[in-house]
Amino acid sequence: MIIPGNRKITPGKVEILEQKLLQELNSGNFSHEDRFYSVREVSERYQVTPPTAYRALTGLIRRGILVGRNGLGVYVNLPGKKDLQLIALPLRLQGNPQVLDFYEALSAVAEKRGIRLLMGNGEHSDTEIAFLQKAIAVSVDGVIRFPCGVGGGESLIREELIRSKLPCVMINDWWRAGSFPTVKVDEVDGLKQMLDAFYAAGHRKIGLVQETFNGVRPDIQSAFWRWHWEHDLPLMRHSVCYCLSGEIPVAAQLTAALSEGITALVFAYGVNIHDIWNRENRPLLGEFSLAALDDIPLMETGLFASYRHNNIKMAEKAFELLENFGGDPAESVRIAGKLIIN
């Protein structure tokens, strides 16, 4: 099994050393259960201090790539492809209708591959942890889940997953890349396609409405700016608006965007169109052509375009990552969708 070794890393000595050790594991010189380098050997081989070597080895042990055995040293943990039989699936259905389509895709792929799904309550951290404990008791082969943000509850769930050593794949983990493998919608691809469609329709001043709940997705915003630079188009003061799900203080921002001549808006989170539309902002929102990076049904808003997620391919990739679990937890797979012009 090959461990991906091209993840983005911060410029720290420990992180850089971890990456070098991953590359060494990728070289094919080590197999599952082989003894790996000691702290002293890593220190001498890579010309680093023993504390740096220790921290890098500990990091790979914590991620499950290496296993430390008291008095015996450090060993490689590269198991072969797993035969998945039972997968735990915490359900998060409230306020997020888009995930229903993905759960249906997961069920369809699981049935096709003969994998059983153990479904349980994942709406809140306490109910999800209780469900995960039940999953451990029945020896599930792994977990596929949507994160619930970056609050303390999400941290508790991730700690429980790490402590229990349950293989886990995250779906659309926009906030905490690196702790588990992730399958994501390729939102940058979707954004570029939407901007191109608006451009083809004659729009030259286009705005982006960012969802700020649990943090802005910086890759979307940087791609938005880059697209404008590549097309030699101006960026207005209110080219990027910000809204918080559940609290939509955007009327003033949208009014300012109109005054700057912005005629089209791309929403990073489609549910916000519903929220704004239903909060007495319908006439204001109706002044713009609208597009959304979600494929939630939004036809009543007169949506110009949406980006339909390839849920089946995302589900297949999630199962594939679980089958080969043991590689780089920072692996992030982006799955392109399809632009729908209404």
Short mmCIF file of C-alpha atoms in Angstrom, two decimals:
data_model
loop_
_atom_site.label_atom_id
_atom_site.label_comp_id
_atom_site.label_asym_id
_atom_site.label_seq_id
_atom_site.Cartn_x
_atom_site.Cartn_y
_atom_site.Cartn_z
CA MET A 1 0.00 0.00 0.00
CA ILE A 2 1.26 3.48 -0.89
CA ILE A 3 0.98 6.39 1.51
CA PRO A 4 0.32 9.70 -0.24
CA GLY A 5 3.19 12.02 0.57
CA ASN A 6 2.26 15.27 -1.15
CA ARG A 7 0.08 16.92 1.45
CA LYS A 8 0.59 20.57 2.22
CA ILE A 9 2.60 21.09 5.39
CA THR A 10 3.48 24.01 7.58
CA PRO A 11 7.15 25.00 7.50
CA GLY A 12 8.07 23.41 10.84
CA LYS A 13 10.93 21.01 11.49
CA VAL A 14 8.68 18.26 12.86
CA GLU A 15 6.18 18.48 9.99
CA ILE A 16 8.95 18.48 7.39
CA LEU A 17 10.56 15.46 9.00
CA GLU A 18 7.22 13.62 9.12
CA GLN A 19 6.86 14.23 5.39
CA LYS A 20 10.36 12.85 4.73
CA LEU A 21 9.58 9.76 6.77
CA LEU A 22 6.34 9.29 4.78
CA GLN A 23 8.35 9.51 1.57
CA GLU A 24 10.67 6.84 2.90
CA LEU A 25 7.69 4.61 3.64
CA ASN A 26 6.45 5.31 0.11
CA SER A 27 9.76 4.11 -1.33
CA GLY A 28 8.74 0.47 -0.95
CA ASN A 29 11.61 -0.37 1.39
CA PHE A 30 9.20 -1.13 4.23
CA SER A 31 6.30 -3.56 4.53
CA HIS A 32 3.61 -4.07 7.13
CA GLU A 33 5.08 -5.11 10.53
CA ASP A 34 8.66 -4.19 9.54
CA ARG A 35 10.72 -2.56 12.27
CA PHE A 36 11.18 1.16 11.56
CA TYR A 37 13.97 3.54 12.55
CA SER A 38 14.57 4.38 16.20
CA VAL A 39 14.75 7.94 17.49
CA ARG A 40 18.55 7.78 17.35
CA GLU A 41 18.52 6.38 13.80
CA VAL A 42 16.11 9.06 12.57
CA SER A 43 18.20 11.74 14.28
CA GLU A 44 21.42 10.56 12.64
CA ARG A 45 19.88 9.77 9.24
CA TYR A 46 18.14 13.13 8.84
CA GLN A 47 20.54 15.30 10.86
CA VAL A 48 17.93 16.50 13.36
CA THR A 49 17.91 16.67 17.13
CA PRO A 50 16.58 13.66 19.08
CA PRO A 51 13.55 15.67 20.37
CA THR A 52 12.59 16.52 16.77
CA ALA A 53 12.99 12.88 15.73
CA TYR A 54 10.91 11.76 18.71
CA ARG A 55 8.10 14.19 17.94
CA ALA A 56 7.98 13.18 14.27
CA LEU A 57 7.82 9.46 15.13
CA THR A 58 5.18 10.16 17.78
CA GLY A 59 3.12 12.06 15.22
CA LEU A 60 3.16 9.11 12.81
CA ILE A 61 2.28 6.75 15.67
CA ARG A 62 -0.63 8.97 16.64
CA ARG A 63 -1.84 8.88 13.04
CA GLY A 64 -1.67 5.07 12.97
CA ILE A 65 1.06 4.86 10.33
CA LEU A 66 3.59 3.53 12.83
CA VAL A 67 3.09 1.47 16.00
CA GLY A 68 5.25 1.83 19.10
CA ARG A 69 5.87 -1.37 21.08
CA ASN A 70 7.33 -1.02 24.55
CA GLY A 71 10.92 -2.22 24.66
CA LEU A 72 10.80 -3.45 21.06
CA GLY A 73 10.88 -0.26 19.00
CA VAL A 74 8.68 1.25 16.31
CA TYR A 75 6.98 -0.85 13.63
CA VAL A 76 5.30 -0.11 10.31
CA ASN A 77 1.52 -0.34 10.25
CA LEU A 78 0.55 -0.67 6.59
CA PRO A 79 -2.24 -3.24 6.52
CA GLY A 80 -3.56 -4.42 3.22
CA LYS A 81 -6.95 -3.65 1.75
CA LYS A 82 -9.76 -4.25 4.24
CA ASP A 83 -12.85 -6.26 3.44
CA LEU A 84 -15.58 -3.88 4.59
CA GLN A 85 -18.66 -5.52 6.06
CA LEU A 86 -20.23 -3.04 8.49
CA ILE A 87 -19.83 0.77 8.42
CA ALA A 88 -21.16 3.20 11.01
CA LEU A 89 -22.99 6.22 9.62
CA PRO A 90 -23.92 9.01 12.07
CA LEU A 91 -26.91 10.85 10.60
CA ARG A 92 -27.05 14.66 10.59
CA LEU A 93 -30.34 15.62 8.99
CA GLN A 94 -31.55 18.77 10.71
CA GLY A 95 -31.17 22.00 8.73
CA ASN A 96 -29.08 20.43 6.00
CA PRO A 97 -31.29 18.85 3.32
CA GLN A 98 -28.36 18.37 0.96
CA VAL A 99 -26.92 15.50 3.00
CA LEU A 100 -30.07 13.43 2.40
CA ASP A 101 -29.01 12.91 -1.21
CA PHE A 102 -25.57 11.84 -0.08
CA TYR A 103 -26.96 9.36 2.47
CA GLU A 104 -29.04 7.84 -0.34
CA ALA A 105 -25.90 7.54 -2.48
CA LEU A 106 -24.00 5.90 0.38
CA SER A 107 -26.83 3.41 0.85
CA ALA A 108 -26.91 2.60 -2.87
CA VAL A 109 -23.14 2.05 -3.09
CA ALA A 110 -23.10 0.03 0.14
CA GLU A 111 -25.90 -2.25 -1.11
CA LYS A 112 -24.10 -2.77 -4.42
CA ARG A 113 -20.90 -3.77 -2.62
CA GLY A 114 -22.58 -5.92 0.01
CA ILE A 115 -21.69 -3.57 2.89
CA ARG A 116 -24.11 -3.14 5.76
CA LEU A 117 -24.69 0.31 7.27
CA LEU A 118 -25.21 0.91 10.98
CA MET A 119 -27.10 4.22 11.11
CA GLY A 120 -27.46 6.30 14.24
CA ASN A 121 -27.99 9.77 15.65
CA GLY A 122 -25.20 12.20 14.87
CA GLU A 123 -27.04 15.49 15.35
CA HIS A 124 -25.17 16.42 18.53
CA SER A 125 -21.82 15.49 20.04
CA ASP A 126 -23.29 13.54 22.96
CA THR A 127 -25.62 11.46 20.78
CA GLU A 128 -22.90 10.83 18.20
CA ILE A 129 -20.38 9.72 20.82
CA ALA A 130 -22.99 7.36 22.28
CA PHE A 131 -23.60 6.00 18.78
CA LEU A 132 -19.85 5.57 18.15
CA GLN A 133 -19.52 3.63 21.39
CA LYS A 134 -22.30 1.35 20.18
CA ALA A 135 -20.47 0.98 16.85
CA ILE A 136 -17.28 -0.03 18.66
CA ALA A 137 -19.20 -2.62 20.66
CA VAL A 138 -20.42 -4.33 17.48
CA SER A 139 -16.98 -4.10 15.80
CA VAL A 140 -17.75 -1.90 12.81
CA ASP A 141 -15.04 -1.68 10.16
CA GLY A 142 -15.10 2.11 9.98
CA VAL A 143 -17.09 5.34 10.08
CA ILE A 144 -18.24 7.78 7.40
CA ARG A 145 -19.46 11.09 8.77
CA PHE A 146 -20.15 14.77 8.14
CA PRO A 147 -18.32 17.03 10.62
CA CYS A 148 -20.50 19.25 12.80
CA GLY A 149 -18.17 22.25 12.79
CA VAL A 150 -15.26 23.37 14.91
CA GLY A 151 -16.87 23.70 18.33
CA GLY A 152 -15.95 21.74 21.43
CA GLY A 153 -18.40 19.00 20.51
CA GLU A 154 -16.62 18.27 17.24
CA SER A 155 -13.31 18.09 19.09
CA LEU A 156 -14.77 15.54 21.52
CA ILE A 157 -16.00 13.38 18.64
CA ARG A 158 -12.60 13.42 16.93
CA GLU A 159 -10.87 12.58 20.19
CA GLU A 160 -13.23 9.63 20.61
CA LEU A 161 -12.45 8.41 17.08
CA ILE A 162 -8.71 8.68 17.65
CA ARG A 163 -8.89 7.04 21.07
CA SER A 164 -10.98 4.15 19.77
CA LYS A 165 -8.77 3.81 16.64
CA LEU A 166 -11.86 3.62 14.47
CA PRO A 167 -11.01 4.18 10.78
CA CYS A 168 -12.96 7.24 9.70
CA VAL A 169 -13.52 9.21 6.51
CA MET A 170 -14.94 12.74 6.66
CA ILE A 171 -17.27 14.21 4.05
CA ASN A 172 -16.77 17.89 3.17
CA ASP A 173 -14.49 18.62 6.11
CA TRP A 174 -13.80 22.27 5.33
CA TRP A 175 -12.51 23.29 8.74
CA ARG A 176 -10.02 20.78 10.12
CA ALA A 177 -8.06 19.21 7.31
CA GLY A 178 -5.48 16.70 8.38
CA SER A 179 -7.01 14.70 11.21
CA PHE A 180 -8.77 12.19 8.95
CA PRO A 181 -8.97 11.47 5.21
CA THR A 182 -11.62 13.62 3.55
CA VAL A 183 -13.78 13.43 0.44
CA LYS A 184 -14.84 16.91 -0.69
CA VAL A 185 -16.88 18.51 -3.40
CA ASP A 186 -14.54 20.37 -5.76
CA GLU A 187 -15.96 23.79 -4.99
CA VAL A 188 -13.17 25.64 -6.79
CA ASP A 189 -14.11 23.84 -10.00
CA GLY A 190 -17.76 24.68 -9.39
CA LEU A 191 -17.01 28.34 -8.67
CA LYS A 192 -14.99 28.75 -11.86
CA GLN A 193 -17.72 27.14 -13.95
CA MET A 194 -20.36 29.43 -12.43
CA LEU A 195 -18.28 32.55 -12.97
CA ASP A 196 -17.65 31.50 -16.58
CA ALA A 197 -21.39 30.97 -17.08
CA PHE A 198 -22.18 34.41 -15.66
CA TYR A 199 -19.50 35.94 -17.88
CA ALA A 200 -20.95 34.21 -20.95
CA ALA A 201 -24.37 35.63 -20.00
CA GLY A 202 -22.97 39.18 -20.04
CA HIS A 203 -22.27 39.81 -16.34
CA ARG A 204 -19.08 41.74 -15.61
CA LYS A 205 -19.57 42.64 -11.93
CA ILE A 206 -20.12 39.47 -9.93
CA GLY A 207 -20.25 39.01 -6.16
CA LEU A 208 -19.48 36.12 -3.84
CA VAL A 209 -21.56 35.47 -0.71
CA GLN A 210 -19.42 33.58 1.81
CA GLU A 211 -20.82 31.38 4.56
CA THR A 212 -18.93 32.33 7.73
CA PHE A 213 -20.39 29.69 10.05
CA ASN A 214 -17.35 27.77 11.32
CA GLY A 215 -14.97 29.78 9.19
CA VAL A 216 -14.61 31.04 5.63
CA ARG A 217 -13.43 28.61 2.95
CA PRO A 218 -10.33 30.47 1.79
CA ASP A 219 -9.78 28.44 -1.37
CA ILE A 220 -13.14 29.64 -2.73
CA GLN A 221 -12.34 33.27 -2.04
CA SER A 222 -8.82 33.11 -3.50
CA ALA A 223 -10.19 31.38 -6.63
CA PHE A 224 -12.82 34.14 -6.91
CA TRP A 225 -10.15 36.84 -6.82
CA ARG A 226 -7.89 34.94 -9.22
CA TRP A 227 -10.69 34.52 -11.75
CA HIS A 228 -11.29 38.28 -11.74
CA TRP A 229 -7.59 39.02 -12.24
CA GLU A 230 -7.37 36.55 -15.11
CA HIS A 231 -10.37 38.20 -16.80
CA ASP A 232 -9.13 41.74 -16.08
CA LEU A 233 -12.35 42.54 -14.23
CA PRO A 234 -12.68 44.95 -11.30
CA LEU A 235 -13.21 43.84 -7.73
CA MET A 236 -15.63 46.07 -5.86
CA ARG A 237 -15.55 46.86 -2.17
CA HIS A 238 -18.58 44.60 -1.72
CA SER A 239 -17.60 41.94 -4.25
CA VAL A 240 -17.40 39.55 -1.28
CA CYS A 241 -20.28 39.57 1.23
CA TYR A 242 -20.39 37.56 4.42
CA CYS A 243 -23.34 35.95 6.16
CA LEU A 244 -23.81 33.65 9.11
CA SER A 245 -26.21 30.72 8.82
CA GLY A 246 -29.18 31.31 11.09
CA GLU A 247 -28.35 35.02 11.34
CA ILE A 248 -28.45 36.76 7.99
CA PRO A 249 -27.29 40.39 8.45
CA VAL A 250 -26.66 40.87 4.74
CA ALA A 251 -29.32 43.36 3.60
CA ALA A 252 -26.95 46.31 3.93
CA GLN A 253 -24.18 44.43 2.14
CA LEU A 254 -26.45 43.45 -0.74
CA THR A 255 -27.75 47.01 -1.02
CA ALA A 256 -24.16 48.24 -1.20
CA ALA A 257 -23.35 45.60 -3.82
CA LEU A 258 -26.27 46.83 -5.93
CA SER A 259 -25.03 50.41 -5.64
CA GLU A 260 -21.64 49.27 -6.97
CA GLY A 261 -23.28 47.76 -10.03
CA ILE A 262 -22.94 44.09 -9.07
CA THR A 263 -25.53 42.12 -11.03
CA ALA A 264 -24.85 38.46 -10.13
CA LEU A 265 -24.09 36.56 -6.93
CA VAL A 266 -22.50 33.16 -6.29
CA PHE A 267 -23.44 31.67 -2.92
CA ALA A 268 -20.82 29.42 -1.33
CA TYR A 269 -23.60 27.80 0.72
CA GLY A 270 -26.91 27.47 -1.08
CA VAL A 271 -29.07 27.20 2.05
CA ASN A 272 -28.33 30.87 2.70
CA ILE A 273 -30.35 31.79 -0.39
CA HIS A 274 -33.35 30.15 1.26
CA ASP A 275 -32.64 31.94 4.53
CA ILE A 276 -32.31 35.36 2.94
CA TRP A 277 -35.24 34.77 0.60
CA ASN A 278 -37.53 33.91 3.50
CA ARG A 279 -36.50 36.85 5.69
CA GLU A 280 -38.28 39.63 3.84
CA ASN A 281 -35.32 40.17 1.54
CA ARG A 282 -37.00 38.70 -1.52
CA PRO A 283 -37.23 41.95 -3.50
CA LEU A 284 -33.57 42.74 -2.74
CA LEU A 285 -32.31 39.28 -3.66
CA GLY A 286 -34.45 39.35 -6.78
CA GLU A 287 -32.29 42.17 -8.17
CA PHE A 288 -29.45 39.71 -8.77
CA SER A 289 -28.88 36.65 -10.92
CA LEU A 290 -28.09 33.86 -8.45
CA ALA A 291 -25.93 30.73 -8.46
CA ALA A 292 -25.08 28.31 -5.66
CA LEU A 293 -22.35 25.75 -5.03
CA ASP A 294 -24.97 23.39 -3.60
CA ASP A 295 -27.51 21.40 -5.55
CA ILE A 296 -30.28 21.84 -2.98
CA PRO A 297 -33.60 22.54 -4.76
CA LEU A 298 -33.73 26.33 -5.04
CA MET A 299 -35.98 26.78 -8.04
CA GLU A 300 -38.44 29.08 -6.27
CA THR A 301 -35.68 31.68 -6.08
CA GLY A 302 -35.19 31.72 -9.84
CA LEU A 303 -31.69 30.31 -9.52
CA PHE A 304 -29.50 30.89 -12.57
CA ALA A 305 -27.21 27.91 -11.93
CA SER A 306 -26.22 25.30 -9.35
CA TYR A 307 -23.34 22.88 -8.97
CA ARG A 308 -24.65 19.33 -8.73
CA HIS A 309 -22.49 17.11 -6.57
CA ASN A 310 -21.47 13.69 -7.82
CA ASN A 311 -22.73 11.91 -4.69
CA ILE A 312 -22.25 8.40 -6.06
CA LYS A 313 -18.60 9.02 -6.91
CA MET A 314 -18.05 10.67 -3.52
CA ALA A 315 -19.60 7.68 -1.75
CA GLU A 316 -17.48 5.23 -3.77
CA LYS A 317 -14.33 7.18 -2.88
CA ALA A 318 -15.28 7.23 0.82
CA PHE A 319 -15.56 3.43 0.87
CA GLU A 320 -12.31 3.14 -1.09
CA LEU A 321 -10.47 5.26 1.49
CA LEU A 322 -11.82 3.07 4.29
CA GLU A 323 -10.74 -0.08 2.45
CA ASN A 324 -7.21 1.28 2.24
CA PHE A 325 -7.20 3.03 5.59
CA GLY A 326 -3.77 3.44 7.11
CA GLY A 327 -2.34 5.99 4.72
CA ASP A 328 -1.97 9.71 5.16
CA PRO A 329 -4.79 11.09 7.37
CA ALA A 330 -4.35 14.46 5.68
CA GLU A 331 -5.42 13.03 2.31
CA SER A 332 -8.12 15.20 0.78
CA VAL A 333 -9.86 13.97 -2.38
CA ARG A 334 -11.89 16.50 -4.35
CA ILE A 335 -14.66 15.21 -6.58
CA ALA A 336 -15.86 17.39 -9.46
CA GLY A 337 -19.58 17.93 -9.91
CA LYS A 338 -21.67 19.19 -12.81
CA LEU A 339 -22.87 22.70 -13.55
CA ILE A 340 -26.63 22.91 -14.01
CA ILE A 341 -27.94 25.97 -15.88
CA ASN A 342 -31.61 26.52 -15.11
#
